[in-house]
PDB file of C-alpha atoms in Angstrom:
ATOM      1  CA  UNK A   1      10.048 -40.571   9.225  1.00 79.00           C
ATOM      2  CA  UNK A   2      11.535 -37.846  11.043  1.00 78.00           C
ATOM      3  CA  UNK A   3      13.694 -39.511  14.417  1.00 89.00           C
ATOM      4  CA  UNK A   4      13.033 -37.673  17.594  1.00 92.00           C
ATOM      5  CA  UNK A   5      16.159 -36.987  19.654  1.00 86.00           C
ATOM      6  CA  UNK A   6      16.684 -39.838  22.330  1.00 92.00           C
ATOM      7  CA  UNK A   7      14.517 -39.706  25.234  1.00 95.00           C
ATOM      8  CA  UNK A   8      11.780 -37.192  23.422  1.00 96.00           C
ATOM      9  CA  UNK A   9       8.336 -38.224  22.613  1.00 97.00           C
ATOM     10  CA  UNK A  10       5.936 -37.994  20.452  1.00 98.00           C
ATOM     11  CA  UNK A  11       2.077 -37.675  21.667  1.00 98.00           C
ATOM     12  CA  UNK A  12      -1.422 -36.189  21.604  1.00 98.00           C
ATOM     13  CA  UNK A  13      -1.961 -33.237  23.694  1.00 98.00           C
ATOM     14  CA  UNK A  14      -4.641 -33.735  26.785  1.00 98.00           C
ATOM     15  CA  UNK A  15      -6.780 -30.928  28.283  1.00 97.00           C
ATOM     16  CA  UNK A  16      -4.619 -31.511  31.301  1.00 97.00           C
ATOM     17  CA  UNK A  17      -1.883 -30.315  29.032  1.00 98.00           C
ATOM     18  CA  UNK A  18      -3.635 -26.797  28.473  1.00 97.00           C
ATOM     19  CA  UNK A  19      -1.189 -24.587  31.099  1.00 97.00           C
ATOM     20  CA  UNK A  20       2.297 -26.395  30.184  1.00 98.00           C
ATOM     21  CA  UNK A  21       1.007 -25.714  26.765  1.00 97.00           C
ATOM     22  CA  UNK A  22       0.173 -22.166  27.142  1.00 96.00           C
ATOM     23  CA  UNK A  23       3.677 -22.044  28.746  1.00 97.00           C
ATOM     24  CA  UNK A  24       5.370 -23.586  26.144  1.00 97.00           C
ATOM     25  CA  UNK A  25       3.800 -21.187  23.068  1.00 97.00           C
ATOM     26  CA  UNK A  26       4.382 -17.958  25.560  1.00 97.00           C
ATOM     27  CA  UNK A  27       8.206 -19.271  25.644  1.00 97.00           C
ATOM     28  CA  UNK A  28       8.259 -19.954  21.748  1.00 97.00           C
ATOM     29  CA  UNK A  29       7.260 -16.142  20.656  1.00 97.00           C
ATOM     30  CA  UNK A  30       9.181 -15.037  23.044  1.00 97.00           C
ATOM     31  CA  UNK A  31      12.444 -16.529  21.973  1.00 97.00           C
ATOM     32  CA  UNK A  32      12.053 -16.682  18.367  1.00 96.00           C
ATOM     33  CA  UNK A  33       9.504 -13.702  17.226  1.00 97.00           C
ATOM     34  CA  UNK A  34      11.944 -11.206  18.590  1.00 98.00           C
ATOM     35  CA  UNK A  35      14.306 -12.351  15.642  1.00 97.00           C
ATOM     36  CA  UNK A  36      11.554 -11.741  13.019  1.00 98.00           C
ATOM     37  CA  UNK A  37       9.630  -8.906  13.804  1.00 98.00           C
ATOM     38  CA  UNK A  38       9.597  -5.838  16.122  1.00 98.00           C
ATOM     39  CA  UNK A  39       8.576  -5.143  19.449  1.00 98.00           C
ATOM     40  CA  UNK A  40       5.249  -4.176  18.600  1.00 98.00           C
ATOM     41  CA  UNK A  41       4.875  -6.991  16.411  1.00 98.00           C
ATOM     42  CA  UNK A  42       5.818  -9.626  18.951  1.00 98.00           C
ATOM     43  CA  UNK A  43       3.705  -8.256  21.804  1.00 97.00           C
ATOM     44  CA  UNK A  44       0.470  -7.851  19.431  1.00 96.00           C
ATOM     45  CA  UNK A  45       1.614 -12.206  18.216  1.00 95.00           C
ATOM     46  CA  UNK A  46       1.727 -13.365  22.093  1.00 95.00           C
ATOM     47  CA  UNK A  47      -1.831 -11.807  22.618  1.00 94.00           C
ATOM     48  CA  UNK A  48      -3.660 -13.331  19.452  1.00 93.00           C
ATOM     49  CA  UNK A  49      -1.154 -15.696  17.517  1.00 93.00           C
ATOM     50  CA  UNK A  50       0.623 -17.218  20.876  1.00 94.00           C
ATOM     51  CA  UNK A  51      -2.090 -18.237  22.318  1.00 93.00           C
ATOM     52  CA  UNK A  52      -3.423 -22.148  23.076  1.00 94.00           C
ATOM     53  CA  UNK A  53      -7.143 -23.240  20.767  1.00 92.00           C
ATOM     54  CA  UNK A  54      -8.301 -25.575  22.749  1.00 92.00           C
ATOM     55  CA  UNK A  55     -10.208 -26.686  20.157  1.00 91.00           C
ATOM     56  CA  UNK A  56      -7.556 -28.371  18.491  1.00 94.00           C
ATOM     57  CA  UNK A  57      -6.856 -30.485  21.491  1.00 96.00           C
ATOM     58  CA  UNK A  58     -10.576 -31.292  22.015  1.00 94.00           C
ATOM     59  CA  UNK A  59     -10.803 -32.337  18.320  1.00 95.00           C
ATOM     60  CA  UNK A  60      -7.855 -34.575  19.014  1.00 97.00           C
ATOM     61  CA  UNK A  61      -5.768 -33.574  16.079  1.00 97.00           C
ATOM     62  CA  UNK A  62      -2.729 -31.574  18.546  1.00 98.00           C
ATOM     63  CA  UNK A  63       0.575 -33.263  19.067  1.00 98.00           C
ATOM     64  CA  UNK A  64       3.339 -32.325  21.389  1.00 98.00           C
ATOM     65  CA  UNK A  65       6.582 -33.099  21.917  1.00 98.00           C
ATOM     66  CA  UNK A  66       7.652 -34.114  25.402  1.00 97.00           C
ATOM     67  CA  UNK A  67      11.468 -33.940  26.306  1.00 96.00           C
ATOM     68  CA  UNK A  68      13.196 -36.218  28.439  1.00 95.00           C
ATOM     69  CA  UNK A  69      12.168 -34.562  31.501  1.00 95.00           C
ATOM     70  CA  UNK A  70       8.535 -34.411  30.326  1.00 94.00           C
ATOM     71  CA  UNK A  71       8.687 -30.731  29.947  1.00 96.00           C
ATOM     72  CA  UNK A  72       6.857 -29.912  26.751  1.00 97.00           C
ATOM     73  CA  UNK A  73       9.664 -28.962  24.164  1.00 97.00           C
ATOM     74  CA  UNK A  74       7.321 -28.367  21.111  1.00 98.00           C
ATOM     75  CA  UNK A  75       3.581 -28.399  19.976  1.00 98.00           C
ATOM     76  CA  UNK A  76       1.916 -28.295  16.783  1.00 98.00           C
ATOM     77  CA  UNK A  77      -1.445 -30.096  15.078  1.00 97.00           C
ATOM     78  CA  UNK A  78      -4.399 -30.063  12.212  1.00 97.00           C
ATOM     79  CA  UNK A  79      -7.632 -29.289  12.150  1.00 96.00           C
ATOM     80  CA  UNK A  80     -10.775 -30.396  10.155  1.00 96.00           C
ATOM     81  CA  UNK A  81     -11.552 -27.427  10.534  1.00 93.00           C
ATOM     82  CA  UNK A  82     -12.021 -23.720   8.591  1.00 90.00           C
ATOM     83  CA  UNK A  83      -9.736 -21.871  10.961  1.00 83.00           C
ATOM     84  CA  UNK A  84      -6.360 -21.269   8.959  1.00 74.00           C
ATOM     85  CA  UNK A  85      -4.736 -18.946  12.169  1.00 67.00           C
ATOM     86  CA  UNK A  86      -4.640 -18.066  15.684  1.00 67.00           C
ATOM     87  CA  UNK A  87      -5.728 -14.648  15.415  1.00 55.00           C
ATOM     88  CA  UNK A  88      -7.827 -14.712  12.470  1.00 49.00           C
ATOM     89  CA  UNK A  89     -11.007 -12.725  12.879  1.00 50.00           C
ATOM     90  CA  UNK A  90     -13.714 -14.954  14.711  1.00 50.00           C
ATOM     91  CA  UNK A  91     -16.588 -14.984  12.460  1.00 51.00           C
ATOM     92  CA  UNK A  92     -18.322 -18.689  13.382  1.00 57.00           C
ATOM     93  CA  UNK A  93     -17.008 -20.121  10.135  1.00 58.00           C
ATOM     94  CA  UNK A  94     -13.937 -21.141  11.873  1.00 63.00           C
ATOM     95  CA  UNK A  95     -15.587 -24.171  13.212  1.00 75.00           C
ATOM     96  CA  UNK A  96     -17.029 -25.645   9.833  1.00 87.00           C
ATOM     97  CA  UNK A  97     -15.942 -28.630   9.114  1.00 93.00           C
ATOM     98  CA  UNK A  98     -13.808 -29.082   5.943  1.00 95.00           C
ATOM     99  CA  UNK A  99     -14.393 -31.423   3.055  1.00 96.00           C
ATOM    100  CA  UNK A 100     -11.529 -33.747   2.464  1.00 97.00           C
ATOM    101  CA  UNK A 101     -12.796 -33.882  -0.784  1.00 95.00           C
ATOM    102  CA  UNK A 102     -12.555 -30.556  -2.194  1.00 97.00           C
ATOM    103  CA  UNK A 103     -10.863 -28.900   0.917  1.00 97.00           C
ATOM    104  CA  UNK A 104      -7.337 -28.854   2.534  1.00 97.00           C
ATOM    105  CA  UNK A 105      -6.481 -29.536   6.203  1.00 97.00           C
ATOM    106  CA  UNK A 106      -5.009 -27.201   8.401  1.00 96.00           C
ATOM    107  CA  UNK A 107      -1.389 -27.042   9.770  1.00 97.00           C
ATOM    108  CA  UNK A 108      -2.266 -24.842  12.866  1.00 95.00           C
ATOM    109  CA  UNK A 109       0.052 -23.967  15.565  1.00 94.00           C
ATOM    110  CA  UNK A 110       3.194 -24.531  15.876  1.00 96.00           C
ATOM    111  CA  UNK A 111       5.707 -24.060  18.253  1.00 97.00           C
ATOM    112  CA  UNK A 112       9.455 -24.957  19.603  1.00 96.00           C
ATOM    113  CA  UNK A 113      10.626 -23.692  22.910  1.00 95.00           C
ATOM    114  CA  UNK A 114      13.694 -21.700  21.889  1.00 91.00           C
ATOM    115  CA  UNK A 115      16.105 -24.084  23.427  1.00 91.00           C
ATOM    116  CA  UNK A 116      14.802 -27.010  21.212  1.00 91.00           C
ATOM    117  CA  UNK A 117      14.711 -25.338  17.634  1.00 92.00           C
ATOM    118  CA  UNK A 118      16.858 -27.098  14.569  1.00 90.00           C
ATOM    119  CA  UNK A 119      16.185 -30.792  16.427  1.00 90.00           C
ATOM    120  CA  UNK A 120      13.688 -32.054  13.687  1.00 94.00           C
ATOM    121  CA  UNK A 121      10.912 -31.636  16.447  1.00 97.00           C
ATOM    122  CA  UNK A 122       8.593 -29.112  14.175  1.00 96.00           C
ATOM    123  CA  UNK A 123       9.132 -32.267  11.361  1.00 96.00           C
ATOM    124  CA  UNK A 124       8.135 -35.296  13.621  1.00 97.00           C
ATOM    125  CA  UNK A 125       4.624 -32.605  14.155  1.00 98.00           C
ATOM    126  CA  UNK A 126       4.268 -32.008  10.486  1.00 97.00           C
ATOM    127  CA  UNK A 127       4.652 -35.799   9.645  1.00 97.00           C
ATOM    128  CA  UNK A 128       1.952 -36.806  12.625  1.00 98.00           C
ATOM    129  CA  UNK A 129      -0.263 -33.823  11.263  1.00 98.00           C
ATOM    130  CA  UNK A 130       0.026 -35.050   7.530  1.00 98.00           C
ATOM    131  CA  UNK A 131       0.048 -38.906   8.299  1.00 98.00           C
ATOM    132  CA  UNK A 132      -3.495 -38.271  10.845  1.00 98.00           C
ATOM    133  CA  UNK A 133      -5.358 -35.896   8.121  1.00 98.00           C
ATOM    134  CA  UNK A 134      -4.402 -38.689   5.274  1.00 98.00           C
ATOM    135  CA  UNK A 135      -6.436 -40.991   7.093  1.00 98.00           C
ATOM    136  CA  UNK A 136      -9.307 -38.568   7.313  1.00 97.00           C
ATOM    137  CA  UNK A 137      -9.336 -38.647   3.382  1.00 98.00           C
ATOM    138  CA  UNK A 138      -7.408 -35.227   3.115  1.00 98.00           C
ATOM    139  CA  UNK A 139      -5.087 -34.748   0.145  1.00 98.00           C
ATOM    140  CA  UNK A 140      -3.296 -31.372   0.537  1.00 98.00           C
ATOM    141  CA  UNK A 141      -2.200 -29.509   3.781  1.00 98.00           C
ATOM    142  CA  UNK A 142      -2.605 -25.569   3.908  1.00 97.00           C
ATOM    143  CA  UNK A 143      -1.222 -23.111   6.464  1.00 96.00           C
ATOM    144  CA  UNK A 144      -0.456 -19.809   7.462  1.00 95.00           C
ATOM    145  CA  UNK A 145       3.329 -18.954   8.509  1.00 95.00           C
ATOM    146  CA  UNK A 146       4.661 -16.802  10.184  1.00 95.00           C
ATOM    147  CA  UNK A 147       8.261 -15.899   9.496  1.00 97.00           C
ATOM    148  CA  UNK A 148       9.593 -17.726  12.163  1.00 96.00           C
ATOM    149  CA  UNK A 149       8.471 -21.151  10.497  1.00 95.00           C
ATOM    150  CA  UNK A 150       8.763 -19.895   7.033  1.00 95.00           C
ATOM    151  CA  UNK A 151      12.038 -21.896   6.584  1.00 94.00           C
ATOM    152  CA  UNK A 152      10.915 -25.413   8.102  1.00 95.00           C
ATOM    153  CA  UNK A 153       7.755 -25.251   5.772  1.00 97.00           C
ATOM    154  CA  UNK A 154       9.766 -24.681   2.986  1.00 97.00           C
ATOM    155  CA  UNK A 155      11.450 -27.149   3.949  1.00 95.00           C
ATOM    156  CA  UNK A 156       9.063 -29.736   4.239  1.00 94.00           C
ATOM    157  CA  UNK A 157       7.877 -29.098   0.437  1.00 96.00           C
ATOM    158  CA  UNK A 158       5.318 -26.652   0.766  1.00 97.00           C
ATOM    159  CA  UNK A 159       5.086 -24.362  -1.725  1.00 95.00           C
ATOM    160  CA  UNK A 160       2.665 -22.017  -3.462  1.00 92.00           C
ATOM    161  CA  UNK A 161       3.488 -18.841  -1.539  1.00 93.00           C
ATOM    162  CA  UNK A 162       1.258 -16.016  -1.129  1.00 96.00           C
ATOM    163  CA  UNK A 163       2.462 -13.184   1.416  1.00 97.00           C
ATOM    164  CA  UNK A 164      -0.102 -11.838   3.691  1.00 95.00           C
ATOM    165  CA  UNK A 165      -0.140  -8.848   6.202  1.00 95.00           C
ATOM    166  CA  UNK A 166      -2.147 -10.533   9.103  1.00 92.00           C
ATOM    167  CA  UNK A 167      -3.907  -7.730  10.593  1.00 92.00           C
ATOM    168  CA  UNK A 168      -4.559  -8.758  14.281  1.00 93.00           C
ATOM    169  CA  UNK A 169      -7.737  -8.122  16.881  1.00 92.00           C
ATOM    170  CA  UNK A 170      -5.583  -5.183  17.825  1.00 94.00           C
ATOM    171  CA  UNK A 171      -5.083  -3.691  14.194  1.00 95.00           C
ATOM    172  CA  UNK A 172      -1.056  -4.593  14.400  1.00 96.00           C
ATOM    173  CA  UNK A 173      -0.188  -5.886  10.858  1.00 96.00           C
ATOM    174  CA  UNK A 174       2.230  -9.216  11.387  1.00 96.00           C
ATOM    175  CA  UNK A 175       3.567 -10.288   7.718  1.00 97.00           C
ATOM    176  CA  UNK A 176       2.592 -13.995   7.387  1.00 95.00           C
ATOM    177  CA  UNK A 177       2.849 -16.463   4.268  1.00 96.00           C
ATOM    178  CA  UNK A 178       0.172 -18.717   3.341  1.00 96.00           C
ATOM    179  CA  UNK A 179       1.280 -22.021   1.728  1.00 97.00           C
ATOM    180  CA  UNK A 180       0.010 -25.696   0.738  1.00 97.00           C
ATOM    181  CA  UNK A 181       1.588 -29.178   0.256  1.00 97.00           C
ATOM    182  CA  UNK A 182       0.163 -31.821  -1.414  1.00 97.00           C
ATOM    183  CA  UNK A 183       0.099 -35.196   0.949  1.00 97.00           C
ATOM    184  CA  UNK A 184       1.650 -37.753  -0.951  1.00 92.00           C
TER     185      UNK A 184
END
């Protein structure tokens, strides 16, 4: 298991979390995108990829990382549900429940302020996320990257890569990568 710096913490995220969250995801793609895609690209991702589901907190499957302050220094979760992206078209199916059976979980969401990146944060989220959907009965983890998380995904052993142009609500195309990992 991944070991948080001292003083950081590990938690669920609240509804009373909802602003310092939005907050904390504007930050992220505003820090990091910049180095990954243009202008365009990065204003078109803070509009529909940078922006807080709620769901996933209501569900109770979206973790954040406090810092020693209790400033919120990174976010990330799972769902149970058929939503693989903020940003994806909203059709109704994105609230299906999947079957842990036949189906993977989600990695949705994730985000480092840019003055907390490379600090094993994203993989204390993506062990909570895997550990959590385990117990649900879920056997593989799937997820759509963007490039700024390409590397800790990799990382992390997921594999089975399959570029994507995410065309946004706004018709801006935003390269992405889907991937899986198998939970152990």
């Amino acid at each position: 298991m991944q070991k948080l710096p001292d003083g950081f913490r590990l938690r669920l995220a609240t509804v009373d979390d909802a602003e310092a969250l939005q907050k904390l995801i504007t930050a992220s793609v505003e820090a990091i995108f910049p180095a990954f895609y243009d202008a365009e690209q990065t204003a078109s991702g803070l509009q529909h990829i940078g922006v807080l589901d709620l769901a996933l907190v209501e569900d109770g499957t979206y973790f954040v990382v406090e810092a020693p302050d209790s400033s919120l220094a990174a976010c990330g979760g799972w769902s149970r549900r058929d939503k693989l992206f903020n940003g994806a078209q909203v059709t109704g199916a994105e609230a299906r429940l999947l079957d842990p059976a036949t189906e993977p979980a989600r990695v949705r969401a994730m985000f480092v302020h840019g003055d907390w990146t490379r600090r094993g944060l994203g993989t204390r989220i993506l062990e909570a996320c895997e550990d959590a959907a385990r117990a649900e009965g879920f056997t593989e983890l799937a997820l759509m990257a963007t490039l700024p998380g390409l590397q800790l995904y990799r990382t992390w052993g997921f594999t089975n890569e399959d570029p994507r142009d995410l065309v946004l609500p706004d018709g801006v195309v935003v390269p992405g990568v889907a991937m899986t990992r198998r939970i152990p």
